[in-house]
Coordinates of C-alpha atoms in Angstrom, one line a residue:
X231 CA -7.1 -173.6 -11.3
X232 CA -5.0 -171.5 -9.1
X233 CA -1.3 -170.3 -9.8
X234 CA 1.3 -170.3 -6.8
X235 CA 0.6 -167.0 -4.5
X236 CA 3.3 -165.0 -3.1
X237 CA 1.1 -164.7 0.1
X238 CA -2.3 -166.6 1.4
X239 CA -4.2 -165.1 4.1
X240 CA -6.5 -167.7 5.8
X241 CA -9.4 -165.8 7.3
X242 CA -11.0 -162.4 6.8
X243 CA -11.4 -160.8 10.0
X244 CA -9.7 -157.8 11.0
X245 CA -6.1 -159.5 11.0
X246 CA -6.9 -161.1 7.7
X247 CA -8.0 -158.1 6.2
X248 CA -5.0 -156.1 7.2
X249 CA -2.7 -158.8 6.2
X250 CA -4.3 -159.3 2.9
X251 CA -4.1 -155.4 2.2
X252 CA -0.5 -154.8 3.1
X253 CA 0.8 -157.8 1.3
X254 CA -1.0 -156.8 -2.0
X255 CA -0.2 -153.2 -1.6
X256 CA 3.6 -154.1 -1.3
X257 CA 3.1 -155.6 -4.7
X258 CA 2.8 -159.6 -3.8
X259 CA 0.4 -161.4 -5.8
X260 CA -2.0 -162.2 -2.6
X261 CA -4.9 -164.8 -2.1
X262 CA -7.6 -164.1 0.8
X263 CA -9.4 -167.3 1.9
X264 CA -12.3 -167.1 4.1
X265 CA -15.5 -169.5 4.6
X266 CA -17.7 -166.5 4.1
X267 CA -16.9 -163.5 1.7
X268 CA -20.2 -162.0 3.0
X269 CA -18.7 -161.7 6.4
X270 CA -15.5 -160.1 5.5
X271 CA -14.3 -157.6 8.5
X272 CA -17.4 -158.6 10.6
X273 CA -17.4 -156.9 14.0
X274 CA -18.2 -160.1 15.8
X275 CA -18.3 -158.2 19.3
X276 CA -18.9 -154.4 19.9
X277 CA -19.5 -152.1 17.0
X278 CA -16.3 -149.8 18.1
X279 CA -12.8 -149.2 17.3
X280 CA -10.1 -147.7 19.4
X281 CA -10.2 -147.0 23.2
X282 CA -7.5 -147.0 26.1
X283 CA -4.3 -147.9 24.1
X284 CA -6.3 -149.6 21.4
X285 CA -6.9 -146.1 19.8
X286 CA -3.3 -145.6 19.6
X287 CA -2.9 -149.1 17.8
X288 CA -5.4 -148.0 15.2
X289 CA -3.3 -144.7 14.6
X290 CA -0.2 -146.7 14.3
X291 CA -1.9 -149.0 11.6
X292 CA -3.0 -146.0 9.8
X293 CA 0.6 -144.5 10.1
X294 CA 2.0 -147.8 8.4
X295 CA -0.3 -147.5 5.7
X296 CA -3.0 -150.2 6.7
X297 CA -6.7 -149.7 6.5
X298 CA -8.4 -149.8 9.8
X299 CA -8.4 -146.0 10.4
X300 CA -9.8 -145.0 7.4
X301 CA -12.5 -147.5 7.4
X302 CA -13.3 -146.5 11.1
X303 CA -13.5 -142.8 10.1
X304 CA -15.7 -143.5 7.0
X305 CA -18.2 -145.5 8.8
X306 CA -18.1 -143.9 12.4
X307 CA -21.5 -143.0 14.2
X308 CA -19.6 -141.1 17.1
X309 CA -16.3 -139.9 18.2
X310 CA -14.6 -139.8 21.6
X311 CA -11.0 -138.8 22.7
X312 CA -10.8 -140.6 26.1
X313 CA -8.8 -139.6 28.9
X314 CA -8.5 -135.7 27.9
X315 CA -8.3 -134.7 31.3
X316 CA -5.0 -136.6 31.9
X317 CA -1.8 -136.2 29.9
X318 CA -1.2 -136.6 26.0
X319 CA 0.5 -139.9 26.6
X320 CA -3.0 -141.2 27.8
X321 CA -5.4 -139.7 25.1
X322 CA -6.8 -142.6 23.4
X323 CA -9.4 -142.1 20.2
X324 CA -12.5 -144.3 19.9
X325 CA -15.5 -144.4 17.7
X326 CA -18.8 -146.3 17.7
X327 CA -19.2 -147.6 14.3
X328 CA -21.8 -148.9 11.9
X329 CA -21.3 -152.4 11.8
X330 CA -23.0 -153.1 8.3
X331 CA -21.2 -150.1 7.0
X332 CA -17.9 -151.2 8.5
X333 CA -17.9 -154.6 6.8
X334 CA -19.1 -153.2 3.5
X335 CA -16.5 -150.5 3.5
X336 CA -13.5 -153.1 4.1
X337 CA -15.0 -155.3 1.4
X338 CA -15.0 -152.4 -1.0
X339 CA -11.3 -151.1 -0.1
X340 CA -10.2 -154.8 -0.7
X341 CA -11.9 -155.1 -3.9
X342 CA -10.2 -152.1 -4.9
X343 CA -6.6 -153.2 -3.9
X344 CA -4.6 -154.2 -6.8
X345 CA -2.9 -157.9 -6.4
X346 CA -5.6 -159.1 -4.4
X347 CA -7.9 -162.2 -5.3
X348 CA -10.7 -163.8 -3.2
X349 CA -11.6 -167.4 -2.6
X350 CA -14.8 -168.5 -0.5
X351 CA -14.1 -172.0 1.0
X352 CA -12.7 -173.7 4.4
X353 CA -9.0 -174.3 4.6
X354 CA -8.8 -177.6 6.2
X355 CA -4.9 -178.2 6.1
X356 CA -1.6 -177.0 5.5
X357 CA 1.1 -178.0 2.9
X358 CA 4.1 -178.2 4.8
X359 CA 7.4 -180.0 3.4
X360 CA 10.7 -180.2 5.4
X361 CA 9.6 -177.5 7.6
X362 CA 8.8 -175.2 5.0
X363 CA 5.0 -174.1 4.0
X364 CA 4.0 -174.8 0.6
X365 CA 0.3 -173.8 0.4
X366 CA -3.1 -174.8 1.9
X367 CA -5.7 -177.5 1.4
X368 CA -9.4 -176.5 1.3
X369 CA -12.4 -178.7 2.3
X370 CA -13.0 -179.6 -1.3
X371 CA -9.2 -181.0 -1.6
X372 CA -8.0 -178.2 -3.6
X373 CA -4.3 -177.5 -3.0
X374 CA -3.4 -173.8 -3.3
X375 CA 0.4 -173.3 -3.5
X376 CA 1.9 -170.5 -2.0
X377 CA 5.6 -169.1 -0.8
X378 CA 4.1 -167.8 2.4
X379 CA 0.9 -168.4 4.5
X380 CA -0.8 -166.0 7.3
X381 CA -3.0 -167.9 9.4
X382 CA -5.6 -165.3 10.8
X383 CA -8.5 -167.8 12.1
X384 CA -10.0 -165.7 14.8
X385 CA -12.2 -167.8 17.0
X386 CA -12.8 -170.4 14.4
X387 CA -10.2 -173.1 15.1
X388 CA -12.3 -176.0 16.9
X389 CA -14.7 -173.3 17.9
X390 CA -17.5 -174.1 20.4
X391 CA -20.3 -172.0 21.4
X392 CA -21.8 -172.1 25.0
X393 CA -25.5 -170.7 25.8
X394 CA -26.3 -172.2 29.5
X395 CA -26.4 -175.8 29.3
X396 CA -26.4 -175.8 25.3
X397 CA -23.0 -176.2 23.3
X398 CA -22.7 -176.5 19.7
X399 CA -19.6 -176.1 17.0
X400 CA -19.3 -172.8 15.6
X401 CA -16.9 -170.0 15.2
X402 CA -19.2 -167.0 15.5
X403 CA -23.3 -167.1 15.8
X404 CA -24.8 -168.5 12.6
X405 CA -21.2 -169.5 11.3
X406 CA -19.5 -172.9 11.2
X407 CA -16.2 -173.6 13.1
X408 CA -12.9 -174.6 11.1
X409 CA -11.4 -178.0 11.6
X410 CA -8.1 -179.4 10.3
X411 CA -5.4 -176.6 10.7
X412 CA -4.9 -177.2 14.6
X413 CA -4.4 -181.2 14.1
X414 CA -2.0 -180.3 10.9
X415 CA 0.1 -178.0 13.3
X416 CA 0.3 -180.4 16.3
X417 CA 1.6 -183.0 13.7
X418 CA 4.6 -180.9 12.9
X419 CA 5.2 -179.8 16.4
X420 CA 3.2 -177.2 17.7
X421 CA 1.9 -176.8 21.3
X422 CA -1.8 -175.6 21.2
X423 CA -4.2 -174.7 23.8
X424 CA -7.8 -173.3 24.4
X425 CA -9.1 -169.9 25.1
X426 CA -12.7 -168.5 25.9
X427 CA -14.3 -165.0 24.9
X428 CA -17.9 -163.9 24.9
X429 CA -20.5 -161.3 23.6
X430 CA -23.6 -159.7 25.0
X431 CA -27.3 -160.0 24.1
X432 CA -28.2 -157.7 20.9
X433 CA -31.6 -156.2 21.6
X434 CA -34.4 -154.3 19.8
X435 CA -33.6 -150.4 20.4
X436 CA -37.2 -149.9 20.0
X437 CA -38.0 -151.8 22.9
X438 CA -35.8 -149.5 25.2
X439 CA -36.9 -146.4 27.4
X440 CA -34.0 -143.9 26.8
X441 CA -35.5 -141.5 29.4
X442 CA -34.4 -143.8 32.1
X443 CA -30.7 -143.8 31.0
X444 CA -28.0 -141.2 31.0
X445 CA -27.1 -139.9 27.4
X446 CA -23.4 -140.5 26.5
X447 CA -22.9 -137.9 23.5
X448 CA -19.5 -138.0 21.3
X449 CA -17.1 -135.0 21.7
X450 CA -18.3 -131.6 20.9
X451 CA -15.4 -131.0 18.0
X452 CA -14.9 -134.7 17.1
X453 CA -11.6 -135.7 15.6
X454 CA -10.9 -138.7 13.4
X455 CA -8.3 -141.7 13.6
X456 CA -6.5 -141.4 9.9
X457 CA -3.6 -138.9 9.2
X458 CA -4.5 -138.8 5.8
X459 CA -6.9 -136.4 3.7
X460 CA -9.0 -139.1 2.8
X461 CA -11.5 -139.0 5.7
X462 CA -13.1 -136.1 7.6
X463 CA -14.4 -135.7 11.2
X464 CA -18.0 -136.5 11.8
X465 CA -20.6 -133.7 11.3
X466 CA -23.5 -135.2 12.8
X467 CA -23.2 -138.0 15.7
X468 CA -25.3 -140.6 17.3
X469 CA -26.2 -140.9 20.9
X470 CA -25.2 -143.7 23.2
X471 CA -26.8 -144.3 26.5
X472 CA -25.6 -145.6 29.9
X473 CA -27.5 -147.5 32.4
X474 CA -26.7 -149.6 35.6
X475 CA -27.3 -153.3 36.9
X476 CA -28.6 -153.6 40.3
X477 CA -28.8 -156.0 43.4
X478 CA -32.2 -157.2 41.9
X479 CA -30.3 -158.1 38.5
X480 CA -27.4 -159.7 40.5
X481 CA -29.9 -162.0 42.4
X482 CA -31.4 -163.0 39.0
X483 CA -28.2 -163.7 37.2
X484 CA -27.1 -166.0 40.2
X485 CA -30.3 -168.2 39.7
X486 CA -28.6 -169.4 36.7
X487 CA -25.1 -170.1 38.1
X488 CA -25.9 -173.8 38.5
X489 CA -26.5 -173.9 34.7
X490 CA -23.6 -171.6 33.7
X491 CA -20.9 -173.3 31.6
X492 CA -18.6 -171.1 33.5
X493 CA -19.2 -172.3 36.9
X494 CA -20.4 -175.8 35.9
X495 CA -17.1 -177.0 34.4
X496 CA -18.1 -177.1 30.8
X497 CA -15.8 -174.2 30.0
X498 CA -12.3 -175.1 30.9
X499 CA -10.4 -172.4 29.2
X500 CA -9.5 -168.9 30.5
X501 CA -11.5 -165.9 29.5
X502 CA -10.4 -162.2 29.2
X503 CA -9.4 -160.8 32.5
X504 CA -10.1 -157.3 31.6
X505 CA -13.4 -157.9 29.9
X506 CA -15.2 -160.2 32.1
X507 CA -18.5 -161.6 31.5
X508 CA -21.5 -160.2 33.8
X509 CA -21.5 -163.4 35.8
X510 CA -17.9 -163.3 36.4
X511 CA -18.2 -159.7 37.4
X512 CA -20.7 -160.3 40.0
X513 CA -19.0 -163.2 41.3
X514 CA -15.5 -161.8 41.7
X515 CA -16.9 -158.3 42.7
X516 CA -19.7 -159.2 45.1
X517 CA -19.5 -156.1 47.2
X518 CA -20.3 -154.0 44.2
X519 CA -24.0 -153.1 44.1
X520 CA -24.1 -152.3 40.3
X521 CA -22.1 -152.4 37.0
X522 CA -22.4 -150.0 34.1
X523 CA -24.0 -150.8 31.1
X524 CA -23.4 -148.9 27.8
X525 CA -26.2 -149.0 25.2
X526 CA -24.8 -148.7 21.9
X527 CA -26.4 -148.3 18.6
X528 CA -25.3 -150.8 15.9
X529 CA -25.4 -148.3 13.1
X530 CA -27.3 -145.1 11.6
X531 CA -30.4 -147.0 10.5
X532 CA -30.7 -150.0 12.3
X533 CA -32.7 -150.6 15.7
X534 CA -30.3 -153.2 16.9
X535 CA -28.3 -152.3 20.0
X536 CA -25.5 -153.7 21.6
X537 CA -25.5 -154.2 25.4
X538 CA -21.9 -153.2 26.4
X539 CA -20.9 -154.8 29.9
X540 CA -23.6 -157.5 29.8
X541 CA -21.3 -160.3 28.0
X542 CA -22.5 -163.5 29.2
X543 CA -23.0 -167.3 28.5
X544 CA -25.8 -167.9 31.0
X545 CA -29.2 -169.6 29.8
X546 CA -31.4 -167.3 27.5
X547 CA -34.1 -167.2 30.3
X548 CA -31.8 -166.1 32.8
X549 CA -30.4 -163.6 30.3
X550 CA -33.9 -162.0 29.5
X551 CA -35.1 -162.2 33.0
X552 CA -32.2 -160.1 34.1
X553 CA -31.8 -157.9 31.6
X554 CA -35.6 -157.0 31.8
X555 CA -34.8 -155.7 35.4
X556 CA -32.3 -153.1 34.2
X557 CA -33.9 -149.2 34.3
X558 CA -34.9 -148.7 30.5
X559 CA -35.1 -152.4 29.6
X560 CA -38.4 -153.3 31.3
X561 CA -39.7 -154.4 27.9
X562 CA -36.9 -155.4 26.2
X563 CA -36.9 -157.7 23.1
X564 CA -33.8 -159.9 22.2
X565 CA -32.4 -160.0 18.6
X566 CA -30.2 -162.9 20.0
X567 CA -28.9 -163.8 23.5
X568 CA -25.2 -163.5 24.5
X569 CA -23.1 -166.6 24.4
X570 CA -19.4 -167.7 25.3
X571 CA -17.0 -169.3 22.6
X572 CA -14.0 -171.8 23.2
X573 CA -11.3 -171.8 20.5
X574 CA -7.6 -173.1 19.6
X575 CA -5.0 -170.8 20.2
X576 CA -1.1 -171.4 19.8
X577 CA 0.9 -169.9 22.4
X578 CA 3.1 -167.1 20.9
X579 CA 6.4 -168.0 22.3
X580 CA 6.5 -170.4 19.0
X581 CA 6.7 -167.1 17.1
X582 CA 9.7 -164.8 15.7
X583 CA 9.3 -160.9 16.1
X584 CA 8.2 -161.2 12.4
X585 CA 5.2 -163.4 13.5
X586 CA 6.8 -166.2 11.4
X587 CA 6.7 -169.4 13.3
X588 CA 10.0 -171.0 14.5
X589 CA 9.0 -174.1 13.3
X590 CA 7.7 -173.8 9.9
X591 CA 9.6 -171.6 7.4
X592 CA 7.3 -169.0 5.7
X593 CA 4.2 -169.4 8.1
X594 CA 2.8 -166.5 9.9
X595 CA 0.2 -166.4 12.6
X596 CA -1.9 -163.1 13.5
X597 CA -4.6 -162.3 15.9
X598 CA -6.7 -164.4 18.3
X599 CA -4.5 -167.6 17.0
X600 CA -1.8 -165.8 19.2
X601 CA -3.9 -165.4 22.3
X602 CA -5.0 -162.0 22.0
X603 CA -8.5 -160.3 22.2
X604 CA -9.8 -157.3 20.3
X605 CA -10.0 -156.1 16.9
X606 CA -7.3 -153.6 17.1
X607 CA -4.7 -155.8 18.6
X608 CA -5.6 -158.5 16.0
X609 CA -5.6 -155.8 13.1
X610 CA -1.9 -154.6 13.9
X611 CA -0.7 -158.3 14.0
X612 CA -2.1 -158.8 10.8
X613 CA -0.6 -156.0 9.2
X614 CA 2.8 -156.7 10.7
X615 CA 2.2 -160.4 9.4
X616 CA 1.4 -159.5 5.8
X617 CA 4.2 -156.7 5.8
X618 CA 6.8 -159.5 6.9
X619 CA 5.4 -162.1 4.6
X620 CA 5.9 -159.7 1.5
X621 CA 9.3 -158.6 2.5
X622 CA 10.2 -162.4 3.0
X623 CA 8.9 -163.2 -0.7
X624 CA 11.0 -160.2 -2.0
X625 CA 13.9 -161.2 -0.1
X626 CA 14.4 -158.0 1.7
X627 CA 14.9 -157.2 5.7
X628 CA 12.0 -157.8 8.0
X629 CA 10.2 -154.8 9.6
X630 CA 10.2 -155.2 13.3
X631 CA 9.0 -152.7 15.6
X632 CA 10.9 -151.9 18.9
X633 CA 9.0 -151.3 22.4
X634 CA 10.2 -147.8 22.3
X635 CA 8.7 -147.2 18.6
X636 CA 5.2 -148.4 18.7
X637 CA 2.4 -150.2 20.7
X638 CA 2.5 -152.8 18.2
X639 CA 6.2 -153.4 19.1
X640 CA 5.2 -153.7 22.7
X641 CA 2.3 -156.2 22.0
X642 CA 4.4 -158.5 19.7
X643 CA 7.4 -158.5 22.0
X644 CA 5.1 -159.3 25.1
X645 CA 3.5 -162.1 23.1
X646 CA 6.8 -164.2 21.7
X647 CA 8.8 -163.3 24.8
X648 CA 6.5 -163.7 27.7
X649 CA 3.6 -165.6 26.0
X650 CA 0.3 -165.5 27.5
X651 CA -2.1 -167.8 29.2
X652 CA -5.1 -165.8 29.1
X653 CA -6.6 -163.4 26.1
X654 CA -4.0 -160.5 26.0
X655 CA -5.2 -157.1 25.8
X656 CA -3.5 -154.0 25.2
X657 CA -3.1 -151.1 28.0
X658 CA -1.1 -147.9 28.2
X659 CA 0.6 -149.3 31.5
X660 CA 2.2 -152.3 29.4
X661 CA 4.4 -149.7 27.5
X662 CA 7.4 -148.4 29.3
X663 CA 7.7 -145.4 26.9
X664 CA 4.1 -144.2 26.5
X665 CA 5.2 -140.7 26.4
X666 CA 6.9 -141.5 23.2
X667 CA 4.2 -143.6 22.0
X668 CA 1.3 -141.1 22.0
X669 CA -1.7 -141.2 19.4
X670 CA -0.7 -137.9 18.1
X671 CA 2.7 -138.7 16.8
X672 CA 2.4 -142.4 15.2
X673 CA 2.9 -140.8 11.6
X674 CA 6.3 -139.3 12.8
X675 CA 7.3 -142.7 14.4
X676 CA 6.0 -145.1 11.7
X677 CA 5.2 -143.6 8.4
X678 CA 9.0 -143.0 7.3
X679 CA 9.3 -146.9 8.1
X680 CA 6.5 -147.8 6.0
X681 CA 7.3 -145.6 3.1
X682 CA 11.1 -147.3 3.0
X683 CA 9.3 -150.6 2.5
X684 CA 7.1 -149.3 -0.2
X685 CA 3.8 -149.6 1.6
X686 CA 2.9 -146.1 2.7
X687 CA 2.4 -143.7 -0.3
X688 CA 4.9 -140.9 -1.2
X689 CA 1.8 -138.3 -0.5
X690 CA 1.4 -139.7 3.1
X691 CA 5.1 -139.4 3.6
X692 CA 5.1 -135.7 2.3
X693 CA 2.1 -135.0 4.7
X694 CA 3.8 -136.3 7.6
X695 CA 7.0 -134.2 6.6
X696 CA 4.9 -131.1 6.2
X697 CA 3.4 -131.8 9.8
X698 CA 6.5 -132.5 11.6
X699 CA 8.5 -129.4 9.9
X700 CA 5.6 -126.9 10.8
X701 CA 5.3 -128.2 14.3
X702 CA 9.0 -127.9 14.8
X703 CA 9.0 -124.3 13.3
X704 CA 6.3 -123.5 15.7
X705 CA 8.3 -125.0 18.8
X706 CA 11.2 -122.5 17.7
X707 CA 8.7 -119.7 17.4
X708 CA 7.9 -120.2 21.0
X709 CA 11.5 -120.5 22.1
X710 CA 12.6 -117.3 20.1
X711 CA 9.7 -115.0 20.6
X712 CA 9.9 -112.7 23.9
X713 CA 6.8 -111.4 25.7
X714 CA 6.7 -108.7 28.2
X715 CA 5.6 -108.7 31.9
X716 CA 2.7 -106.2 30.9
X717 CA 1.0 -108.4 28.4
X718 CA 1.5 -111.6 30.4
X719 CA 0.7 -111.1 34.0
X720 CA -2.8 -110.6 33.5
X721 CA -3.1 -114.0 32.1
X722 CA -0.7 -115.4 34.8
X723 CA -2.9 -113.9 37.6
X724 CA -6.1 -115.1 36.0
X725 CA -4.2 -118.7 36.1
X726 CA -3.0 -118.1 39.8
X727 CA 0.6 -118.5 38.5
X728 CA 3.6 -116.1 39.8
X729 CA 4.0 -113.0 37.8
X730 CA 6.8 -112.1 35.7
X731 CA 9.3 -109.5 36.7
X732 CA 11.0 -109.1 33.2
X733 CA 10.6 -110.0 29.7
X734 CA 10.8 -113.7 28.9
X735 CA 10.5 -116.3 26.0
X736 CA 7.1 -117.8 25.3
X737 CA 8.5 -121.1 25.6
X738 CA 9.2 -120.8 29.1
X739 CA 5.7 -119.3 29.9
X740 CA 3.9 -121.9 28.0
X741 CA 6.0 -124.7 30.1
X742 CA 4.3 -123.7 33.2
X743 CA 1.9 -126.4 34.1
X744 CA -1.1 -123.9 34.9
X745 CA -0.8 -122.2 31.3
X746 CA -2.6 -124.0 28.3
X747 CA -2.7 -123.6 24.7
X748 CA -6.1 -121.4 25.0
X749 CA -4.0 -119.0 27.4
X750 CA -1.1 -118.6 24.7
X751 CA -3.8 -117.8 22.0
X752 CA -4.7 -114.8 23.8
X753 CA -1.3 -113.1 22.5
X754 CA -1.7 -111.6 19.3
X755 CA 1.6 -112.8 18.1
X756 CA 0.6 -116.4 18.3
X757 CA -2.8 -115.7 16.8
X758 CA -0.8 -113.9 13.9
X759 CA 1.6 -116.7 13.4
X760 CA -0.9 -119.3 13.2
X761 CA -2.8 -117.3 10.6
X762 CA 0.2 -116.4 8.4
X763 CA 1.3 -119.8 8.4
X764 CA -2.1 -121.3 7.8
X765 CA -1.7 -124.1 10.6
X766 CA -4.3 -126.6 11.5
X767 CA -5.4 -128.3 14.7
X768 CA -3.1 -131.3 14.4
X769 CA 0.2 -129.0 14.0
X770 CA -0.8 -126.5 16.7
X771 CA -1.7 -129.7 19.1
X772 CA 1.6 -131.3 18.3
X773 CA 3.6 -128.2 19.1
X774 CA 1.7 -127.7 22.2
X775 CA 2.7 -131.3 23.4
X776 CA 6.3 -130.9 22.4
X777 CA 6.3 -127.9 24.6
X778 CA 4.5 -128.8 27.7
X779 CA 6.0 -132.2 27.9
X780 CA 9.7 -131.9 26.5
X781 CA 11.4 -132.7 29.8
X782 CA 9.3 -135.9 29.9
X783 CA 10.0 -136.8 26.4
X784 CA 13.6 -136.0 26.7
X785 CA 13.9 -138.4 29.9
X786 CA 12.1 -141.1 28.3
X787 CA 14.2 -141.1 25.1
X788 CA 17.4 -141.1 27.0
X789 CA 15.9 -144.2 28.7
X790 CA 14.9 -145.8 25.5
X791 CA 18.3 -145.2 24.0
X792 CA 19.9 -147.3 27.0
X793 CA 17.9 -150.1 26.0
X794 CA 18.6 -150.0 22.5
X795 CA 22.3 -150.7 23.3
X796 CA 21.2 -154.1 24.9
X797 CA 18.9 -154.7 21.4
X798 CA 22.3 -154.3 19.5
X799 CA 23.7 -157.2 21.6
X800 CA 22.7 -160.2 19.3
X801 CA 22.7 -163.8 20.7
X802 CA 23.7 -166.5 18.3
X803 CA 20.9 -168.4 17.1
X804 CA 22.1 -171.8 18.5
X805 CA 23.5 -170.4 21.9
X806 CA 23.9 -173.4 24.3
X807 CA 22.6 -171.9 27.6
X808 CA 23.0 -175.3 29.7
X809 CA 26.8 -174.8 29.3
X810 CA 26.7 -171.7 31.7
X811 CA 27.1 -173.3 35.1
X812 CA 26.3 -170.2 37.2
X813 CA 23.0 -169.2 35.6
X814 CA 19.8 -170.5 37.1
X815 CA 17.9 -173.8 36.0
X816 CA 14.6 -171.7 35.2
X817 CA 16.5 -169.1 33.1
X818 CA 18.3 -172.1 31.1
X819 CA 15.1 -173.7 30.6
X820 CA 13.0 -170.5 29.5
X821 CA 16.1 -168.9 27.3
X822 CA 16.2 -172.4 25.8
X823 CA 12.6 -172.4 24.9
X824 CA 11.9 -169.1 23.8
X825 CA 15.3 -168.2 22.1
X826 CA 15.4 -164.3 22.5
X827 CA 17.4 -162.8 19.6
X828 CA 19.0 -160.0 21.7
X829 CA 20.1 -159.5 25.2
X830 CA 17.1 -157.1 25.8
X831 CA 14.7 -159.4 25.0
X832 CA 16.2 -162.1 27.2
X833 CA 16.0 -159.6 29.9
X834 CA 12.2 -159.3 29.6
X835 CA 11.5 -163.2 30.0
X836 CA 9.7 -164.2 33.0
X837 CA 12.2 -166.1 35.3
X838 CA 15.2 -164.5 33.9
X839 CA 16.8 -162.3 36.7
X840 CA 19.4 -159.5 36.3
X841 CA 22.1 -161.8 37.7
X842 CA 21.3 -164.4 35.1
X843 CA 21.6 -161.5 32.4
X844 CA 24.9 -160.4 33.7
X845 CA 26.2 -164.0 33.8
X846 CA 25.2 -164.2 30.2
X847 CA 26.9 -160.8 29.1
X848 CA 30.1 -162.1 30.9
X849 CA 29.9 -165.3 29.0
X850 CA 29.6 -163.3 25.6
X851 CA 32.5 -161.1 26.4
X852 CA 30.6 -158.3 27.4

């Protein structure tokens, strides 16, 4: 029935879809196995992509040749660039998505991907021989052989759904849990744990009174995610709204605490710290009189609405009573209540930087199985696991992104070096080099790497080179073009910046903190340059960032280069840390368990001090 595949991907959520697409696009014979082909790329929680740091990840996925950015653009109903009041290192794109269209577009893109087959059935076990993956076993007992396997099981591994005092098996509302894989992995020595996530009620938009809420429109001039010319920014956008809880709402919610699985001990695992349930919020922040609720439409043509900020596993009668007391929700009708879900995960310190497991050769983990939360984090891991599985099949060097090269590099390094005991979410604060890792330059950072391994197309590469060269030329134009005090001082005076006494280069004036691009566009020389070279918004914005932040960028690049020197110092695979007498016991234990590949990675392990690293360097003859 089945020939041997190069790559089998188990699970068709965000991680699985990116893994399957990348492996297939790199020329590997790939099989995507899922329990439901109707639910490919389902947005299990909020109908949105991007956000703080997550938007940067989607841009990176796109720059590497993944599909998430293109699908997000094609199915967006609203676009916002968050944090525009801050520096460009903090700008984060986000879209509201049409949930049904999002899944449909993913399915169509995958069906149009060469080398990719589909099969609908539950995978209940793994074929492992001599610590090497050989394939998978389905619930019907069919054995499908493969050279590599990528597990992207999301919340389905032994999934357990909680609503108040009721609990039942499931991987998502209306879908069964997956059994067997955890047990197979434990048999070969993997350590497993449990995590929790949750989702809010979905409600009927026709039952809401939007006049009592604040309108939340998209950007006046919307941008898009993908660097390709395959997508276009939105022309029309859909409104979102915002309302608030109140002390009355909080009192009603507390009535259900004695029946809450979070507080009565039924849920024993840890949920996401940065996306807590509403009951967790009012318990932890008892001094707050209200919490924001974002009222988000699920698509262009549906009346279904997502209540962002009201994630809960309280009994459904309490959910209904509390939400009915929120302004605008007085006559609310539920489509379905919110719920919490517990599922198995595998502490990610059991992985290499490639996302291949240390215990089983050719087996890769991506997404919530590694303890992360969020579509974007999952998709980026799926992409990297798919890429590295394909490279392994081709017997080529793996693709590993450093912390100074991508948020994806920070994410994977954090997971495998530090591990996680709660659902991991990406933030800009996790990246030491966020001035380098901006959303606007992900193509500069990553497209050449992807083109080199055969994933990003030549068209993508040429487009990136054009943008890079033209933005560099524009920076040179600012450095080489002089302006006089007569033409400049009126602008400086208007911006309360000290006047010029003699002619100077545009670069110097543009570098002043009070001066922005709109000021520079008042110069005829700048307008003519843009017009003559037919420059688009992306190129002009890139040149502006290079001028305004050149000092910060240079400083961060120098810091990164110092760290890279430590990345070059490799630690032998079977190094015996216990023979170093002057190293702390904790450091010996952590280093022996995690097995860092470089001195740099060793220095980031919790419990390993600078003194321990010094001793290690001396011992290695450095």
